[in-house]
mmCIF file of C-alpha atoms in Angstrom:
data_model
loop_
_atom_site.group_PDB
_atom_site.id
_atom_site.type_symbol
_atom_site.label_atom_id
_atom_site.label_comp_id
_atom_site.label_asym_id
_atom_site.label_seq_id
_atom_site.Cartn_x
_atom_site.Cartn_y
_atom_site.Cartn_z
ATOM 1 C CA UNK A 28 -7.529 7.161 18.951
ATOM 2 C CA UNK A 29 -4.332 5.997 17.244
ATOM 3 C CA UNK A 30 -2.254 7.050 14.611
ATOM 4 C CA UNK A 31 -0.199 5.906 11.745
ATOM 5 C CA UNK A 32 3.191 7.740 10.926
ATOM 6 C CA UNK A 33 5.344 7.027 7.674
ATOM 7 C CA UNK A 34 8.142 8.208 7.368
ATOM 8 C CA UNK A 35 10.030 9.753 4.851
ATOM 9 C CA UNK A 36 6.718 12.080 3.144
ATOM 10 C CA UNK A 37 9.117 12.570 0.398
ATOM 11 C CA UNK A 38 11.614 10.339 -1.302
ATOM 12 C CA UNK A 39 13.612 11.006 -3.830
ATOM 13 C CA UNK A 40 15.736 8.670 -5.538
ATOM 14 C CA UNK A 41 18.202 7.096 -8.699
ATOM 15 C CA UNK A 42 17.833 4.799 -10.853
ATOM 16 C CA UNK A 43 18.545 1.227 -9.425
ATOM 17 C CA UNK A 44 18.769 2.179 -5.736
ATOM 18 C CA UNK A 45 17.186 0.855 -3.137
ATOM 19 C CA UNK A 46 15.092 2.450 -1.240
ATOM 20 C CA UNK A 47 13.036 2.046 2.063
ATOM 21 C CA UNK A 48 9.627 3.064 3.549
ATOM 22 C CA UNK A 49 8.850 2.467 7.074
ATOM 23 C CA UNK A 50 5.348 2.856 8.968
ATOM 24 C CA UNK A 51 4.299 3.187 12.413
ATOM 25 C CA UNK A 52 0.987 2.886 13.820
ATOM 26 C CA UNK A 53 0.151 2.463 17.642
ATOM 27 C CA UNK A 54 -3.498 1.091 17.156
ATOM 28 C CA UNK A 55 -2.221 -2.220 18.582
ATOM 29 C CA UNK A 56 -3.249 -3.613 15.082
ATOM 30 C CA UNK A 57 -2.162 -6.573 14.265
ATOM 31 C CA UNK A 58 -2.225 -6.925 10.537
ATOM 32 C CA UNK A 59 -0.718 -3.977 8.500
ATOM 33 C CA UNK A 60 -0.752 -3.139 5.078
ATOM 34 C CA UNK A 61 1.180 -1.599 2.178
ATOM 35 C CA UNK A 62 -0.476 -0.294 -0.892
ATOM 36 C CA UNK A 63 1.030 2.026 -3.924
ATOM 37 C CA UNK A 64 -1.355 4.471 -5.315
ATOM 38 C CA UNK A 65 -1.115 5.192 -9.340
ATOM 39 C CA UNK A 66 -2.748 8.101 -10.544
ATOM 40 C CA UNK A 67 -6.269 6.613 -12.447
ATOM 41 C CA UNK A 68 -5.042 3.050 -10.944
ATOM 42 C CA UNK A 69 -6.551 3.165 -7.439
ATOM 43 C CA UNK A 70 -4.935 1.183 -4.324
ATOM 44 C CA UNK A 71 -3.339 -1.953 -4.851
ATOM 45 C CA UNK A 72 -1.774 -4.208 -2.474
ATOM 46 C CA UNK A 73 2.211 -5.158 -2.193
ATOM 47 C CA UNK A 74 2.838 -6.762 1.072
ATOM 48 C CA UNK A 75 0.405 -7.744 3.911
ATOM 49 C CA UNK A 76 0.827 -8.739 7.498
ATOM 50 C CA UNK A 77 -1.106 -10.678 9.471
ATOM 51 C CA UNK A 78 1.257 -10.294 12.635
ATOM 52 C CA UNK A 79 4.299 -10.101 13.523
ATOM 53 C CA UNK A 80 7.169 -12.166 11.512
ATOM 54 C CA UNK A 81 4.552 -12.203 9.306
ATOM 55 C CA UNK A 82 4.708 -11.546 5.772
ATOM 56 C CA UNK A 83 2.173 -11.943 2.595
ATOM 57 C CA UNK A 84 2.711 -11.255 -0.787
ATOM 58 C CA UNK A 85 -0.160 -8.897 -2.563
ATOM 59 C CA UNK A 86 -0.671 -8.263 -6.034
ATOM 60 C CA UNK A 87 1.877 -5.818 -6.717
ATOM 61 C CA UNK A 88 4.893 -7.320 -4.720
ATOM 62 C CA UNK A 89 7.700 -8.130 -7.827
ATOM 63 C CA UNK A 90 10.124 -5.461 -7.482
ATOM 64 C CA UNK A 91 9.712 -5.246 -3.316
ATOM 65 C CA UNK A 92 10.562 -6.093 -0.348
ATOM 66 C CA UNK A 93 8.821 -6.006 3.247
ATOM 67 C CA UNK A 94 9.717 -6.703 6.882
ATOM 68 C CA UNK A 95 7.601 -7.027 10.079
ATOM 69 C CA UNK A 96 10.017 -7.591 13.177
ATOM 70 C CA UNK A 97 7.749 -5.894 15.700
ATOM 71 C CA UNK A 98 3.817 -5.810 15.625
ATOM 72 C CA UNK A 99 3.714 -1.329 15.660
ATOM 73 C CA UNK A 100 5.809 -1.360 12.602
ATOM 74 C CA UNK A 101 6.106 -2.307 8.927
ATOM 75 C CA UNK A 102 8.338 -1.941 6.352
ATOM 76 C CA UNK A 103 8.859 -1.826 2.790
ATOM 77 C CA UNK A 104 11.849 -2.142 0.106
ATOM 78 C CA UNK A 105 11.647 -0.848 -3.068
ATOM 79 C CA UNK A 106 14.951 -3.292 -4.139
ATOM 80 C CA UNK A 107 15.410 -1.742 -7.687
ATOM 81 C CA UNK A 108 13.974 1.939 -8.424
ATOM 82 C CA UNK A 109 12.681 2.693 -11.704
ATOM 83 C CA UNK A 110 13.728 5.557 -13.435
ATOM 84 C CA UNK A 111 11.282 8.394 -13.822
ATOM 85 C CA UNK A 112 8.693 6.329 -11.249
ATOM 86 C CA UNK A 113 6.616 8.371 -9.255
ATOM 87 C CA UNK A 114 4.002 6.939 -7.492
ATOM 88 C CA UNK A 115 2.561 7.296 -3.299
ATOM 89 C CA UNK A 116 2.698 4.672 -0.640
ATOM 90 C CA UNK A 117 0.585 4.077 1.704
ATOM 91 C CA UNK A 118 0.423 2.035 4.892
ATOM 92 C CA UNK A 119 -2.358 0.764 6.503
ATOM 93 C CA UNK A 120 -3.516 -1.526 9.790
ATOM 94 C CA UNK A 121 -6.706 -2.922 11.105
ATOM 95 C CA UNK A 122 -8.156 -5.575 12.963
ATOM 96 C CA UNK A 123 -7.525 -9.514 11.368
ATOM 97 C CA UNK A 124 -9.957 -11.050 9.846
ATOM 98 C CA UNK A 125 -12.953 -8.802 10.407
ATOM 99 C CA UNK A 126 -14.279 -6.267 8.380
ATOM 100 C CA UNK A 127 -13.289 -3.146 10.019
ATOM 101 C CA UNK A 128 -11.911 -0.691 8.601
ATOM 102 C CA UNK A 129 -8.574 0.041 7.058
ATOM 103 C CA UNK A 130 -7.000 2.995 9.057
ATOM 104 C CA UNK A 131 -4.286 4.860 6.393
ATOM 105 C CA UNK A 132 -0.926 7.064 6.664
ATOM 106 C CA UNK A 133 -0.503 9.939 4.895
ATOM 107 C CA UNK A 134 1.826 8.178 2.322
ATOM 108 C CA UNK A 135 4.769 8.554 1.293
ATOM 109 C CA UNK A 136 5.404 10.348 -2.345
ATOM 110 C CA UNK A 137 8.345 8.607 -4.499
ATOM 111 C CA UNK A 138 10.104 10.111 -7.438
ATOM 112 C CA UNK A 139 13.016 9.210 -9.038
ATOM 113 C CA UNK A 140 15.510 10.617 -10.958
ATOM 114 C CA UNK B 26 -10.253 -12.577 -8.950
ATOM 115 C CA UNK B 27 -12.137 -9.782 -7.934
ATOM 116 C CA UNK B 28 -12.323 -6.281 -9.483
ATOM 117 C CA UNK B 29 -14.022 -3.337 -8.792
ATOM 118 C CA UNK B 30 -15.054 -0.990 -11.600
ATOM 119 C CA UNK B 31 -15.434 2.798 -11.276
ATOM 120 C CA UNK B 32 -16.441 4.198 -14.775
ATOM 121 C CA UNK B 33 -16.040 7.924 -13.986
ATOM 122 C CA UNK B 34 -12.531 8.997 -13.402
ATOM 123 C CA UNK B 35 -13.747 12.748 -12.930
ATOM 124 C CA UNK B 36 -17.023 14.470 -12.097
ATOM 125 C CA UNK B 37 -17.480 17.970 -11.678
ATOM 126 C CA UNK B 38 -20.553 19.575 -10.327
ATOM 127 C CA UNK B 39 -21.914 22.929 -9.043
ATOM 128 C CA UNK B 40 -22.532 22.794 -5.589
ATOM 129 C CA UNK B 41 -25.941 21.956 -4.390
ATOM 130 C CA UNK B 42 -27.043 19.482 -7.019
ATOM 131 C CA UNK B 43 -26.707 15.475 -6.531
ATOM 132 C CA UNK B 44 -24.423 12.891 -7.632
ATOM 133 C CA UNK B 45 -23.767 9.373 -8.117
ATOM 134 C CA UNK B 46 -20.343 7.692 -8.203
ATOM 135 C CA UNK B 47 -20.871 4.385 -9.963
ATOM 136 C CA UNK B 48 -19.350 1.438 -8.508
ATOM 137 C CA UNK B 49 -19.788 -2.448 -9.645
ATOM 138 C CA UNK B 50 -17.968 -5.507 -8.410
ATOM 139 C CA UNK B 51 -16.914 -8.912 -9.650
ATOM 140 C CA UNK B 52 -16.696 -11.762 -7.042
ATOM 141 C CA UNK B 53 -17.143 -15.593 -7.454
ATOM 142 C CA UNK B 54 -17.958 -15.257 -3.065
ATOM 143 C CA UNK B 55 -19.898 -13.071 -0.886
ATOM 144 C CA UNK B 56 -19.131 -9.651 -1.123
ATOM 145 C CA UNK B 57 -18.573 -6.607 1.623
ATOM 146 C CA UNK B 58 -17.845 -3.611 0.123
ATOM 147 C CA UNK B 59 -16.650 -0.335 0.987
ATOM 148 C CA UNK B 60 -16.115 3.371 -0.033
ATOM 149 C CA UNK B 61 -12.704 5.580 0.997
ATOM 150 C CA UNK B 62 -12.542 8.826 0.708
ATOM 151 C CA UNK B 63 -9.260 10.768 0.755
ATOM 152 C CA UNK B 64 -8.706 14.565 0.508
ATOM 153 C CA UNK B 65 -5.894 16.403 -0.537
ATOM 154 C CA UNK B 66 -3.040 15.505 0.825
ATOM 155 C CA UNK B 67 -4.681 13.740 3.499
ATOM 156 C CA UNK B 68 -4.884 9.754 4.361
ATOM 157 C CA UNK B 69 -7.817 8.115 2.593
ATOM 158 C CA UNK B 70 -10.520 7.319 5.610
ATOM 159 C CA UNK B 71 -13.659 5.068 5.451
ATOM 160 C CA UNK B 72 -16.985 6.506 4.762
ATOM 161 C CA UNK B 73 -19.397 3.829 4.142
ATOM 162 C CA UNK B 74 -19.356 -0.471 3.873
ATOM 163 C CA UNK B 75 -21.998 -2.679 3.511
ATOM 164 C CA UNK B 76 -22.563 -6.409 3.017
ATOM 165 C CA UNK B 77 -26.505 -6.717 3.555
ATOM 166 C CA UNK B 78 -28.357 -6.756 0.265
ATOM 167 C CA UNK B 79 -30.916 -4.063 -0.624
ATOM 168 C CA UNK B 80 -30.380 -2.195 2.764
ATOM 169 C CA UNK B 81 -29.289 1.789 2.290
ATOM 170 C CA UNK B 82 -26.399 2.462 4.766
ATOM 171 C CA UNK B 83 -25.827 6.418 5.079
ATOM 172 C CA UNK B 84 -22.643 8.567 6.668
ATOM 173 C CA UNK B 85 -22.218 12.248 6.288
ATOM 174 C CA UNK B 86 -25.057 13.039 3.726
ATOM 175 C CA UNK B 87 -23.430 10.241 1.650
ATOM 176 C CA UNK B 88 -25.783 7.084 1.206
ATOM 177 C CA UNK B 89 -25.207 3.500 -0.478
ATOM 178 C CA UNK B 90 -27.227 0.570 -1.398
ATOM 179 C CA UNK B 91 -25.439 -2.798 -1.967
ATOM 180 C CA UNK B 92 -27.365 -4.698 -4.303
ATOM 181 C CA UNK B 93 -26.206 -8.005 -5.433
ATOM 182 C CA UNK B 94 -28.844 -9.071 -8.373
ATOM 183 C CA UNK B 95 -26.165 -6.071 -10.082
ATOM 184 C CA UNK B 96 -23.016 -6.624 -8.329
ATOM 185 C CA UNK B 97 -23.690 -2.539 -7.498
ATOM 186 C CA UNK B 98 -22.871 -0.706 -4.414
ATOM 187 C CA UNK B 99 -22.981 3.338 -6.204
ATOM 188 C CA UNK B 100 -22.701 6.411 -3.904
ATOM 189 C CA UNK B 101 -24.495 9.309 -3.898
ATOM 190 C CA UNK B 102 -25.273 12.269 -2.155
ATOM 191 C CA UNK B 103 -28.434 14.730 -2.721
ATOM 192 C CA UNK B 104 -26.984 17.774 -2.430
ATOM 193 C CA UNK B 105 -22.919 18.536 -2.791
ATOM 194 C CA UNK B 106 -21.031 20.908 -0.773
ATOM 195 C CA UNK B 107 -17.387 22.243 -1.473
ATOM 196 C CA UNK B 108 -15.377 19.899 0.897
ATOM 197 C CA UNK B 109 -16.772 16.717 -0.536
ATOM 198 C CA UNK B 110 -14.305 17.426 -3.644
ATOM 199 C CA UNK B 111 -12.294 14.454 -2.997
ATOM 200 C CA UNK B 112 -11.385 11.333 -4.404
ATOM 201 C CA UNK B 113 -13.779 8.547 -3.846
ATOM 202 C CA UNK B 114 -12.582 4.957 -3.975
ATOM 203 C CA UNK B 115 -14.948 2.267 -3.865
ATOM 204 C CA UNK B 116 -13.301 -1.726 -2.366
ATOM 205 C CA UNK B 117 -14.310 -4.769 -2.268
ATOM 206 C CA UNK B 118 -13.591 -7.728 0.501
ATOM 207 C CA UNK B 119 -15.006 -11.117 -0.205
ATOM 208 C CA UNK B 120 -15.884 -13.291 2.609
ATOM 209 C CA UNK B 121 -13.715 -16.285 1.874
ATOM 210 C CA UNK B 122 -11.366 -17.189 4.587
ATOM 211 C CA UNK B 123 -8.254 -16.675 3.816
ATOM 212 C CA UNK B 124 -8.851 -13.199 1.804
ATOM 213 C CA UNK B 125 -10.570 -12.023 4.705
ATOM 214 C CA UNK B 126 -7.465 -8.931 5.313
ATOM 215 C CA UNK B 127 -7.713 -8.181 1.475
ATOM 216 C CA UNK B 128 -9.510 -5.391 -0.376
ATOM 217 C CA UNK B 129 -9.853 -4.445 -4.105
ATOM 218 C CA UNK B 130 -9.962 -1.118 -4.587
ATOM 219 C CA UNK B 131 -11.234 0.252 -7.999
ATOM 220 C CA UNK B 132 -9.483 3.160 -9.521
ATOM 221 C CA UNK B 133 -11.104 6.044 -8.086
ATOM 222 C CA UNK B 134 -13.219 8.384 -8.917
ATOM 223 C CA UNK B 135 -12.449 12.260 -8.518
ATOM 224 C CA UNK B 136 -15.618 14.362 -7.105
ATOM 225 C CA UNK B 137 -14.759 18.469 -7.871
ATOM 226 C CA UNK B 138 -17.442 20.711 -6.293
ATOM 227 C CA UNK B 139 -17.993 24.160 -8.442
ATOM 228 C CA UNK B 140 -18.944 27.473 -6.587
#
């Protein structure tokens, strides 16, 4: 089995910083995921990618940032925080372009200030 | 684009008894749909996915029937314990190439189980 770790679990933050998430997994995935979870909003999608180098923009991207240099990890830039924001990432990987299933991280939970 | 449309944001029910958590799906292509469940504090993890029509597909008590005539894909469960209070998110995937790595996830839907 495999495992995805992000890291921080909790970040706090100010108003207008900028802030970054980062997420390894050591499936051997190739396409990895990053989604922000809203209370009563569900999952939605900010940056995909398929492989390395590779980056796609999701619904939600405006506002972020992501990098993929090596295939076990992904990263993500929140460029501008939003005061009083609070809201949980979550990374993800799976298999391209099948329909296995999504394999999540714990998340990590964002406030700020 | 697609959307996925959970209707119940909370349901609370005394253990034993069933439930259904209503799920429906818009899609111009062929859909494959999913339900994630995620506990407290835990990572959301896959329970069930389908994309055959009219064909139950089951996983830890919890069953599903995909049917396309009305874009529906509910769960239920016949009899509720305590550790399925969780919340319940229901995604879609449609088969065109090129959205093939993308899901829809609907809001979610928050199952608490009553002594």
């Amino acid at each position: 089995g495999g495992i995805i770790t992000q890291t921080p679990k909790f970040l706090i933050g100010q108003e207008g910083q900028k802030l970054t998430l980062k997420c390894q997994q050591n499936f051997n995935h190739d396409t990895m995921y990053w989604y922000r979870q809203d209370s009563g909003k569900g999952l939605r999608l900010i940056y995909y990618s398929i492989t390395e180098n590779d980056l796609q923009k999701g619904d939600l991207s405006e506002g972020y940032d992501a990098s993929r240099e090596k295939k076990s990890s992904f990263s993500l830039t929140v460029t501008s925080a939003q005061k009083n924001e609070m809201a949980v990432f979550l990374c993800a990987s799976s298999i391209p372009f099948s329909n296995e299933r999504l394999f999540f991280g714990h998340g990590t939970k964002l406030s700020v200030l | 684009g697609d959307s996925v449309t959970q209707t119940e944001g909370l349901v609370t029910l005394t253990k034993g008894l069933p439930v259904m958590l209503n799920c429906t799906y818009q899609t111009t292509y062929s859909p494959f749909l999913f339900w994630y469940v995620q506990h407290l504090n835990e990572a959301p993890k896959l329970l069930l996915k389908s994309s055959t029509d009219n064909k139950r597909t089951e996983h830890q008590g919890f069953y599903a029937t995909l049917h396309k005539s009305s874009s529906s894909f509910h769960l239920q469960k016949s009899s509720v314990q305590l550790s399925d209070s969780a919340l319940y998110f229901c995604a879609l995937r449609n088969m065109l190439s090129g959205s093939f790595n993308k899901l829809t996830f609907g809001a979610g839907t928050r199952l608490a189980v009553c002594p």
